[in-house]
Amino acid sequence: MKSLRFSTLLVSAMALTLTACGGGGGGSTAVVPPTTGTGGGTGSSGPTYTAGTYVASSTFKNMCESPRAGTDDVAGSLLEEKHWLRSWSNETYLWYSELPDIDPASSQYPTAVDYFDVLKTSATTASGAPKDRFHFSRNTAEYQQQINSGASAGYGVRWRIIQSAPPRDIRVAYVEAGSPAETAGLARGDKVITIDGQDAVNGNTQAVVDALNGGLFPNDENEQHNFTVEKVGATDTTDITMTSGVVTSLAVHTTGVETLGNGDKVGYLLFNTFGTFPAEDQLYDAMTNLSNEGVKDLVLDLRYNGGGYLYISSQLGYMIAGPDATRNQTYEQLVYNDKIAPENPTPFYTTTYDDDFNPENPLPSLDLDTVYILSTGSTCSASESLLNGLRGIDVNVVLIGTTTCGKPYGFRGTDNCGTTYFTIQFRGENAKGFGDYADGFSPSEGGVTTGEAVDGCILSDDFTKELGDPSEALYNAALTHIQTGACPTTAAVKPDSWVSYSKPATLAEGSLLADPRIKNRMLLENSRIFTGPGQK
Amino acid sequence: MTTDFSKSVPATLKGDQDVRPELKRVISEALGGRKVSLSPDVLTQESRLVIERAPEPLDPYGNPISGRLRMEKPNIFVLKKAGNSCALYHEQSGEYYPLSGVKCAE
């Protein structure tokens, strides 16, 4: 094979429409909002609770214990904030009939977020995992922070936490070109031994955990931290000092073309996020180049792609399958609860997004009937939509790697009183009406015990090789499958521990995730926040 | 004297100057007070600046909280020069935001 040609492109960012969904609730109990705020539920005035009866959430919207200046907030109470959560959940939650009906005045839940945290189903999936693993809230001001496209504070490194509890295994998944991490000499596969002198492998006090989080995930620019790393194949360690900056990340990180023995060309595309606006332009350029190269197959590396814009996911589906296979087909149908009217399905978009600078342009396409997707537990949401959407129109998807995250769900983050709440509101289904993959998609090699079986090979992420290197295990398995129709016979490597780690049965109580600094932090191309001692 | 930017031309930032505080100030003003982060090389290579929501925070599994987003047009600003003055033009609102202490070139 010829050596791979790499190219790097540019990135960007995203946004989420803040839309309050749904209509009114089912009840008719009169609620008289108080004129002054009350406490956390024990006050003598305020709305009253009647089991099974729900007042429209609009009754309580923006009635806040601490109204924000310059917003729609008005003086209200914590009790009203909780009543809003109860009614809003009843109106919009996908499985609203499975919600517990808890008196908002209960003293068990001293904050609105505490109350929100229990407003979800307790059912489990076929694998025994919680049915709802995606129930979050974030500070609205942080969530709405604006950036120039693709930029975020950090080192320009994506960490991969293979083992979060001692003995920890923290690796570098990749670094961004021109970033502080690259300049400092950090490279894929490097294993972190110490951070600012603290033992990153075995350190097990809360102080050490805090120091590790602080070093891995700098809050701002110009934070300097010292790392000791063990490079791939090295017996000695290397000391590295990195200073955080505002780093521009790449959605399309790497592209390449490999020529097989029979002369056929295979395209490779490492695509790390659908969640940035310039990702569209980058995909347009990359797929145009691959089309011009005349590639016969595509290896799409989504192992670290946690999703983003469904629109761009649909565009990529079109660029893979082409006009004949996608014409008049549904890419994804969002299915809400029975109180919310269905929307028109998302089609396979065939043009670029129209904006004030760029008119709609027809997208290129490879017109493939088979695509090879490289996956891990971080292959999530819009990435899984792509997989499912293509299967819905009978494109053969070959999955190489480990089970995907299992997130067919979505939500419209909704602000109330300074907190944005995310509760599952819809499920995505493909053209065949399939969307039941809460346990993820799993390569079918050797039989599948969890997840939806997809033709493919089970392999662990290979940190010994650069991404895009044809000898890297997952890419190499795809090249083998393209040429032989089967998985490599030497692929007796077990999946890494990420699979089980990425699906904890429950979230640890009292973890650092409760730390506002961690909860509200921006995506720093990282994969996991540590939990404290004794937590999983 | 107020500069008339109606006949201004696209420009880029000139020289070795960190004008991000001033840029953040006017962009935040244009966006209703939202927090803004900018990279060091912003507007040095091209006059167009795309501003959008910061990457989604991560969920406890290490993935973006939503992961299925509706497309939302980003805010687009263009650095413009009129005489010796520079301004950021906000494409969506059609407003010019004069910049203080910023040198730019056509």
XYZ file of C-alpha atoms in Angstrom:
642
model
C 0.000 0.000 0.000
C 1.060 3.521 -0.562
C 1.587 5.742 2.364
C -1.398 7.748 3.450
C -1.761 11.366 2.530
C -3.026 13.431 5.393
C -4.709 16.730 5.265
C -6.164 18.856 7.959
C -9.014 21.216 7.621
C -10.778 23.722 9.729
C -13.518 23.430 12.376
C -16.303 25.210 14.210
C -19.173 25.091 16.684
C -22.887 24.872 17.284
C -26.044 25.812 18.982
C -29.211 24.449 20.435
C -32.612 25.866 19.891
C -34.177 26.609 23.243
C -37.694 25.532 22.675
C -40.286 24.761 25.231
C -42.210 21.846 23.821
C -45.628 20.579 24.451
C -49.010 21.738 25.420
C -50.802 22.001 28.683
C -51.088 19.491 31.404
C -54.044 17.400 32.211
C -55.284 18.958 35.398
C -57.496 21.797 36.351
C -56.523 22.609 39.905
C -56.499 26.333 40.425
C -53.092 27.646 41.259
C -52.634 31.117 42.567
C -49.055 32.285 42.200
C -47.863 34.015 45.347
C -46.981 37.649 45.273
C -43.841 37.033 47.249
C -41.368 34.193 47.169
C -41.473 31.347 49.603
C -38.767 28.957 50.625
C -37.974 25.521 49.388
C -41.339 24.057 49.804
C -42.323 24.617 53.369
C -43.747 28.071 52.912
C -47.320 28.803 53.813
C -48.241 30.378 50.472
C -47.773 29.355 46.882
C -49.157 26.787 44.485
C -50.664 23.659 45.894
C -49.981 20.081 44.880
C -52.641 17.577 43.951
C -51.439 14.095 43.061
C -52.102 13.226 39.424
C -53.160 16.730 38.509
C -50.909 18.956 36.477
C -51.319 22.655 35.823
C -49.854 24.000 32.575
C -46.148 24.674 33.003
C -46.618 28.124 31.503
C -48.327 29.050 34.777
C -44.994 28.841 36.565
C -42.553 29.708 33.785
C -39.857 32.244 34.762
C -41.217 32.647 38.306
C -37.930 32.551 40.122
C -36.653 32.568 43.649
C -33.769 34.738 42.375
C -34.861 36.525 39.200
C -32.082 37.521 36.801
C -31.867 41.116 35.701
C -32.450 41.760 32.031
C -34.396 38.558 31.465
C -38.027 37.448 31.477
C -37.673 36.328 35.077
C -40.143 37.626 37.611
C -40.208 37.344 41.365
C -41.427 33.951 42.413
C -40.337 31.122 44.649
C -38.421 27.910 44.708
C -41.746 26.141 45.054
C -42.902 27.608 41.757
C -39.664 26.587 40.095
C -40.341 23.033 41.226
C -43.944 23.164 40.081
C -42.702 24.310 36.675
C -40.357 21.330 36.513
C -43.135 18.922 37.476
C -45.569 20.258 34.878
C -42.983 20.733 32.144
C -41.738 17.176 32.625
C -45.288 15.875 32.497
C -45.839 17.731 29.240
C -42.592 16.957 27.432
C -40.862 13.882 28.884
C -40.884 11.053 26.373
C -42.030 8.553 28.989
C -44.115 10.935 31.077
C -46.398 8.144 32.263
C -43.398 6.564 34.006
C -42.530 9.703 35.971
C -42.818 9.668 39.741
C -45.342 12.183 41.011
C -43.556 13.935 43.850
C -44.910 16.824 45.885
C -42.766 19.834 44.959
C -43.026 20.978 48.560
C -41.198 17.883 49.789
C -38.256 18.862 51.961
C -36.277 15.986 50.487
C -35.346 18.188 47.566
C -33.871 21.441 48.810
C -33.095 22.842 45.337
C -34.848 22.863 41.984
C -32.035 20.785 40.504
C -32.390 18.223 43.289
C -36.061 17.929 42.448
C -35.405 17.743 38.694
C -32.893 14.954 39.205
C -35.639 12.551 40.348
C -38.110 13.468 37.603
C -37.233 10.568 35.331
C -38.185 6.970 34.738
C -36.680 4.242 36.874
C -37.175 1.559 34.195
C -34.245 -0.383 32.746
C -33.264 -1.580 29.265
C -32.913 -5.160 28.111
C -29.293 -5.136 29.302
C -30.320 -3.951 32.750
C -28.962 -0.446 32.289
C -31.109 2.510 33.338
C -33.530 3.394 30.571
C -32.810 7.082 31.140
C -29.082 7.707 31.398
C -29.356 11.189 29.945
C -30.934 13.566 32.440
C -28.960 16.728 33.039
C -29.025 20.359 34.017
C -26.488 23.127 33.488
C -26.020 26.774 34.343
C -27.668 28.700 31.512
C -25.097 31.507 31.309
C -22.332 28.980 30.841
C -24.371 26.899 28.448
C -25.069 29.907 26.247
C -21.472 31.084 26.145
C -20.418 32.164 22.668
C -17.138 31.511 20.924
C -15.590 31.991 17.536
C -16.149 28.811 15.616
C -14.194 25.815 16.755
C -12.352 27.562 19.549
C -12.310 26.552 23.185
C -9.999 26.899 26.152
C -7.626 23.995 26.620
C -4.451 22.379 25.392
C -5.840 20.997 22.127
C -5.715 17.433 23.394
C -8.450 14.857 23.660
C -7.916 12.648 26.640
C -9.147 9.089 26.718
C -9.819 7.736 30.182
C -9.549 3.983 29.790
C -9.658 3.351 33.518
C -10.900 6.135 35.774
C -10.338 4.539 39.158
C -6.917 3.531 40.482
C -4.916 2.169 38.846
C -5.988 4.821 36.323
C -5.137 4.677 32.663
C -5.311 8.094 31.023
C -4.197 8.291 27.396
C -3.931 10.880 24.695
C -6.436 10.081 21.962
C -5.224 12.827 19.626
C -3.875 16.361 19.600
C -4.870 19.285 17.437
C -2.394 20.624 14.907
C -0.590 23.710 16.152
C -2.014 23.374 19.659
C -0.147 23.781 22.958
C -0.291 19.991 23.308
C 1.406 19.395 19.980
C 3.979 22.083 20.656
C 4.756 20.470 24.010
C 5.343 17.136 22.315
C 2.248 15.293 23.488
C 1.146 12.543 21.085
C -1.486 9.837 20.706
C -0.983 6.963 23.084
C 0.963 8.900 25.710
C -0.022 7.659 29.162
C -0.310 10.230 31.951
C 1.711 9.301 35.044
C 1.611 12.478 37.118
C -0.074 15.877 36.916
C 1.467 18.754 38.848
C 3.361 16.220 40.894
C 0.273 14.227 41.872
C 0.066 10.510 41.147
C -2.384 10.219 38.262
C -2.354 6.412 38.364
C -2.829 5.548 42.020
C -3.562 8.848 43.788
C -6.795 8.355 45.679
C -7.534 11.311 47.911
C -10.043 13.995 47.056
C -7.200 16.535 46.916
C -5.404 14.442 44.314
C -8.575 13.948 42.299
C -9.173 17.701 42.340
C -5.621 18.334 41.194
C -5.962 15.809 38.372
C -9.198 17.355 37.149
C -7.694 20.821 37.392
C -4.701 19.821 35.326
C -6.554 17.839 32.707
C -9.343 20.361 32.255
C -8.067 23.930 32.571
C -10.814 26.468 33.008
C -9.188 29.325 31.192
C -6.307 30.447 29.054
C -2.790 30.719 30.440
C -3.083 27.963 33.018
C 0.226 26.125 33.239
C 0.369 22.503 34.342
C 3.143 19.934 34.503
C 2.702 16.396 33.255
C 4.813 13.290 33.363
C 3.916 10.904 30.571
C 4.988 7.512 29.372
C 5.264 7.431 25.617
C 4.311 4.404 23.536
C 7.096 1.821 23.673
C 9.218 3.871 26.054
C 10.576 2.612 29.345
C 11.398 6.064 30.697
C 8.980 8.877 31.373
C 8.942 12.331 29.816
C 8.185 15.618 31.568
C 5.923 18.022 29.701
C 4.695 21.473 30.621
C 1.604 22.813 28.890
C -0.039 26.216 29.051
C -3.689 26.348 28.093
C -4.889 28.644 25.355
C -7.943 29.203 23.191
C -7.508 26.397 20.719
C -9.216 25.892 17.388
C -10.234 22.268 16.999
C -10.883 20.338 13.826
C -14.089 18.528 13.003
C -12.521 16.812 10.020
C -9.188 16.071 11.633
C -7.592 13.824 9.040
C -8.342 12.546 5.559
C -6.413 10.129 3.408
C -6.571 7.734 0.500
C -5.175 4.211 0.508
C -4.618 2.252 -2.698
C -5.206 -1.480 -2.413
C -3.302 -4.184 -4.281
C -5.960 -4.359 -6.966
C -5.691 -0.634 -7.590
C -8.948 0.278 -5.856
C -8.806 3.344 -3.681
C -10.146 3.542 -0.122
C -10.928 6.879 1.482
C -10.304 7.511 5.188
C -11.990 10.281 7.142
C -11.428 11.028 10.822
C -14.462 13.090 11.793
C -14.627 14.133 15.434
C -17.768 16.226 15.848
C -21.005 17.167 14.126
C -21.337 19.999 16.621
C -19.584 22.851 14.871
C -20.908 25.034 12.106
C -17.771 24.861 9.888
C -17.920 21.068 10.016
C -20.168 21.283 6.999
C -17.546 23.084 4.912
C -14.881 20.693 6.040
C -16.977 17.667 5.105
C -17.821 19.293 1.774
C -14.120 19.740 0.975
C -13.119 16.315 2.227
C -15.858 14.433 0.369
C -15.212 16.429 -2.788
C -11.562 15.417 -2.622
C -12.430 11.774 -1.991
C -14.922 11.828 -4.849
C -12.338 13.345 -7.169
C -9.913 10.622 -6.108
C -12.468 8.036 -7.229
C -12.508 6.079 -3.994
C -14.470 2.823 -4.104
C -14.859 2.492 -0.346
C -14.953 4.786 2.668
C -13.646 4.176 6.175
C -15.388 6.720 8.373
C -13.674 7.078 11.730
C -16.300 8.149 14.275
C -14.643 6.574 17.315
C -14.512 9.919 19.146
C -17.535 11.606 17.587
C -20.170 12.271 20.241
C -22.645 13.948 17.882
C -23.848 17.468 17.172
C -26.043 18.883 14.468
C -28.500 16.364 13.089
C -28.536 18.456 9.920
C -24.858 17.814 9.224
C -25.284 14.158 10.103
C -27.982 13.954 7.440
C -25.751 15.739 4.922
C -22.988 13.225 5.543
C -25.480 10.413 5.009
C -26.309 11.879 1.611
C -22.656 12.343 0.730
C -22.037 8.671 1.477
C -25.100 7.121 -0.162
C -25.771 9.586 -2.995
C -28.940 10.868 -4.639
C -30.472 7.621 -5.928
C -30.451 5.842 -2.577
C -31.644 8.823 -0.558
C -34.266 10.422 -2.811
C -37.525 10.998 -0.912
C -36.243 8.956 1.989
C -36.436 9.746 5.678
C -33.114 10.223 7.403
C -34.559 10.428 10.896
C -38.027 10.857 12.309
C -38.155 12.395 15.753
C -40.861 10.716 17.811
C -42.202 12.651 20.819
C -44.706 11.675 23.467
C -48.382 11.598 22.537
C -48.971 15.153 23.780
C -46.674 16.652 21.170
C -47.515 16.762 17.499
C -44.989 14.965 15.295
C -42.715 17.045 13.105
C -41.901 16.439 9.505
C -39.109 13.883 9.225
C -35.533 14.993 8.642
C -34.674 14.132 5.027
C -31.265 13.421 3.580
C -30.144 16.984 2.902
C -28.582 17.379 -0.517
C -27.185 20.898 -0.297
C -25.081 23.050 1.976
C -26.798 25.114 4.631
C -27.939 28.465 3.356
C -26.400 31.387 5.210
C -25.775 35.041 4.526
C -22.410 34.420 2.922
C -22.774 31.092 1.179
C -25.729 30.122 -0.984
C -26.944 26.551 -1.064
C -24.543 24.373 -3.007
C -25.158 20.789 -4.101
C -23.211 18.376 -1.941
C -20.772 15.888 -3.460
C -21.497 12.196 -3.041
C -19.610 8.915 -3.168
C -22.698 6.811 -4.021
C -21.615 3.894 -1.867
C -23.733 0.878 -0.931
C -21.378 -0.042 1.924
C -19.595 2.110 4.491
C -17.103 1.098 7.167
C -17.547 2.927 10.459
C -14.934 2.829 13.232
C -16.513 3.049 16.684
C -16.095 3.128 20.446
C -18.390 3.988 23.333
C -17.855 7.634 22.411
C -19.579 7.140 19.068
C -22.811 8.739 20.106
C -26.056 10.557 19.238
C -25.813 12.135 15.771
C -23.086 9.613 14.922
C -25.491 6.819 15.754
C -28.173 8.623 13.752
C -25.895 8.369 10.738
C -25.408 4.670 11.272
C -29.116 4.106 11.798
C -30.173 6.447 9.004
C -27.996 4.661 6.468
C -29.260 1.254 7.604
C -32.761 2.594 7.140
C -32.175 2.920 3.402
C -30.332 -0.410 3.148
C -26.807 0.912 3.000
C -24.624 -1.855 4.407
C -22.864 -0.543 7.497
C -19.830 -2.488 8.688
C -18.959 -1.557 12.257
C -15.359 -1.936 13.410
C -14.471 -1.373 17.059
C -16.641 -1.540 20.146
C -20.302 -0.922 21.049
C -21.545 2.601 20.457
C -22.941 4.678 23.328
C -26.646 3.949 22.774
C -28.328 7.320 22.596
C -31.279 7.357 20.236
C -32.748 10.164 22.333
C -32.599 13.918 22.345
C -33.939 16.985 24.053
C -34.385 20.689 23.678
C -32.493 22.232 26.528
C -34.936 24.564 28.250
C -34.028 27.433 30.547
C -35.945 28.331 33.668
C -34.592 30.777 36.228
C -30.975 30.442 35.120
C -30.727 26.689 34.795
C -31.047 24.851 31.495
C -32.748 21.494 31.896
C -32.309 18.513 29.608
C -34.956 15.827 29.891
C -35.437 13.161 27.219
C -38.138 14.384 24.863
C -37.798 12.421 21.651
C -36.392 9.338 20.047
C -34.926 9.185 16.536
C -36.139 6.517 14.130
C -34.864 5.680 10.666
C -36.807 5.125 7.430
C -37.748 1.645 8.605
C -39.118 2.994 11.868
C -36.226 1.588 13.883
C -34.812 3.521 16.795
C -34.510 0.955 19.530
C -30.786 1.005 20.264
C -30.580 2.226 23.832
C -27.842 -0.375 24.416
C -25.891 0.838 21.390
C -24.856 -0.788 18.130
C -22.437 -3.678 18.467
C -20.170 -5.354 15.889
C -21.631 -8.793 15.318
C -18.378 -10.755 15.288
C -18.633 -13.673 17.674
C -22.206 -12.907 18.631
C -23.594 -9.889 20.413
C -24.663 -9.932 24.026
C -25.712 -6.306 24.259
C -26.761 -3.770 21.737
C -28.156 -3.967 18.223
C -26.022 -6.313 16.123
C -24.339 -4.779 13.089
C -22.085 -6.633 10.678
C -18.510 -5.986 11.758
C -15.445 -6.756 13.846
C -14.827 -6.341 17.581
C -11.562 -4.584 18.271
C -10.187 -2.321 20.944
C -8.914 1.169 20.253
C -5.255 0.962 19.237
C -3.209 3.644 20.971
C 0.068 2.368 19.580
C -0.572 3.884 16.149
C -1.600 7.263 14.850
C -5.182 7.675 13.704
C -5.273 7.245 9.955
C -2.259 4.956 9.921
C -3.340 1.910 7.866
C -1.651 -0.347 10.400
C -3.776 1.045 13.255
C -5.940 -1.871 14.402
C -9.414 -0.566 13.594
C -8.473 0.973 10.258
C -6.469 -2.104 9.384
C -9.426 -4.362 10.167
C -11.600 -2.257 7.876
C -9.054 -2.565 5.069
C -8.950 -6.310 5.646
C -12.742 -6.539 5.592
C -12.876 -4.545 2.355
C -10.491 -6.986 0.673
C -11.679 -10.272 2.170
C -15.201 -9.682 3.389
C -14.182 -10.926 6.823
C -12.603 -9.730 10.033
C -8.866 -10.183 10.615
C -8.081 -13.599 12.021
C -5.666 -12.019 14.469
C -8.357 -9.802 15.892
C -8.577 -11.681 19.161
C -8.228 -8.460 21.114
C -10.829 -7.776 23.724
C -12.522 -4.426 23.738
C -11.034 -1.961 26.156
C -12.676 -1.305 29.472
C -14.323 1.814 28.116
C -17.372 -0.131 27.082
C -18.349 -1.156 30.557
C -17.029 2.045 32.010
C -19.073 4.209 29.726
C -22.266 2.638 30.935
C -22.270 2.724 34.701
C -25.456 1.360 36.169
C -25.896 4.508 38.178
C -23.984 7.725 38.561
C -21.919 7.857 41.691
C -23.331 9.937 44.475
C -21.308 12.931 45.515
C -18.995 12.741 42.565
C -17.068 15.701 41.259
C -19.812 16.064 38.732
C -21.616 17.944 41.436
C -18.857 20.529 41.353
C -20.259 23.515 39.406
C -16.854 24.186 37.924
C -16.825 20.721 36.399
C -20.511 20.554 35.553
C -20.496 23.787 33.650
C -17.226 23.452 31.890
C -16.989 23.590 28.168
C -16.224 20.595 26.044
C -12.466 20.417 26.015
C -12.058 17.501 23.674
C -11.951 15.293 26.704
C -13.818 12.208 27.540
C -14.388 11.820 31.239
C -14.371 13.583 34.535
C -12.892 11.688 37.418
C -14.900 10.757 40.394
C -13.640 10.856 43.933
C -12.208 8.108 46.095
C -14.376 5.060 46.447
C -16.550 6.024 43.522
C -16.890 4.263 40.229
C -16.988 63.084 15.517
C -18.885 59.943 14.595
C -17.412 57.890 11.780
C -19.683 57.017 8.876
C -19.176 53.297 8.307
C -21.742 53.031 5.546
C -18.950 53.087 2.948
C -16.455 51.070 4.964
C -14.531 48.157 3.472
C -13.650 44.729 4.881
C -10.437 44.682 6.864
C -8.232 42.509 9.026
C -6.411 43.239 12.254
C -3.064 44.897 11.825
C 0.153 44.284 13.674
C 0.863 42.477 16.900
C -1.978 43.605 19.110
C -4.248 41.679 21.439
C -7.558 43.418 20.951
C -9.661 40.557 22.198
C -10.942 42.416 25.261
C -12.351 45.134 23.006
C -13.743 42.620 20.536
C -15.332 40.617 23.341
C -16.877 43.771 24.718
C -18.632 44.761 21.514
C -19.627 41.220 20.542
C -21.096 40.628 23.978
C -22.966 43.920 23.635
C -24.315 42.852 20.239
C -25.419 39.495 21.645
C -27.265 40.817 24.649
C -24.518 40.389 27.192
C -23.543 36.804 26.580
C -20.080 35.645 27.539
C -17.679 35.454 24.587
C -14.374 33.635 24.070
C -12.085 34.375 21.127
C -8.932 32.735 19.837
C -5.720 34.807 19.650
C -5.601 34.893 15.850
C -9.159 36.045 15.400
C -9.681 38.434 12.422
C -6.007 38.371 11.492
C -6.431 36.232 8.380
C -9.924 37.095 7.260
C -12.433 39.829 7.919
C -15.325 37.477 8.701
C -15.877 36.211 12.221
C -18.362 33.439 12.927
C -19.675 33.398 16.494
C -21.704 30.492 17.773
C -22.544 28.677 20.961
C -19.592 27.113 22.720
C -19.240 23.351 22.377
C -21.739 21.508 24.479
C -20.689 20.534 27.966
C -20.038 16.867 28.506
C -22.401 14.445 30.148
C -21.063 12.035 32.775
C -20.291 9.533 30.032
C -17.932 11.939 28.322
C -20.225 12.790 25.430
C -21.835 16.106 24.514
C -24.973 16.615 26.573
C -27.414 16.641 23.690
C -25.570 15.325 20.675
C -28.640 15.902 18.474
C -28.920 19.573 17.747
C -31.100 21.655 15.515
C -29.197 23.867 13.130
C -29.102 27.430 14.318
C -27.576 30.212 12.290
C -24.436 31.540 13.917
C -23.845 35.237 14.372
C -21.587 36.661 11.703
C -19.445 39.752 12.179
C -17.263 41.503 9.626
C -14.349 43.772 10.534
C -14.668 46.980 8.537
C -12.498 50.034 8.076
C -13.488 53.599 7.282
C -10.640 56.082 7.250
C -8.620 55.407 10.368
C -11.503 53.859 12.238
C -12.516 50.221 12.557
C -15.843 48.672 13.426
C -17.440 45.263 13.698
C -20.447 44.904 11.439
C -23.086 42.508 12.753
C -24.578 40.815 9.730
C -27.874 39.829 11.363
C -28.766 43.199 12.853
C -27.044 45.451 10.312
C -25.458 47.362 13.185
C -21.915 48.758 13.231
C -20.011 48.565 16.516
C -17.061 51.006 16.532
C -13.868 49.579 18.027
C -11.677 51.592 20.318
C -7.886 51.295 20.158
C -7.932 48.799 17.304
C -5.781 49.088 14.173
C -6.985 47.396 11.037
C -5.969 47.221 7.390
C -7.829 46.643 4.114
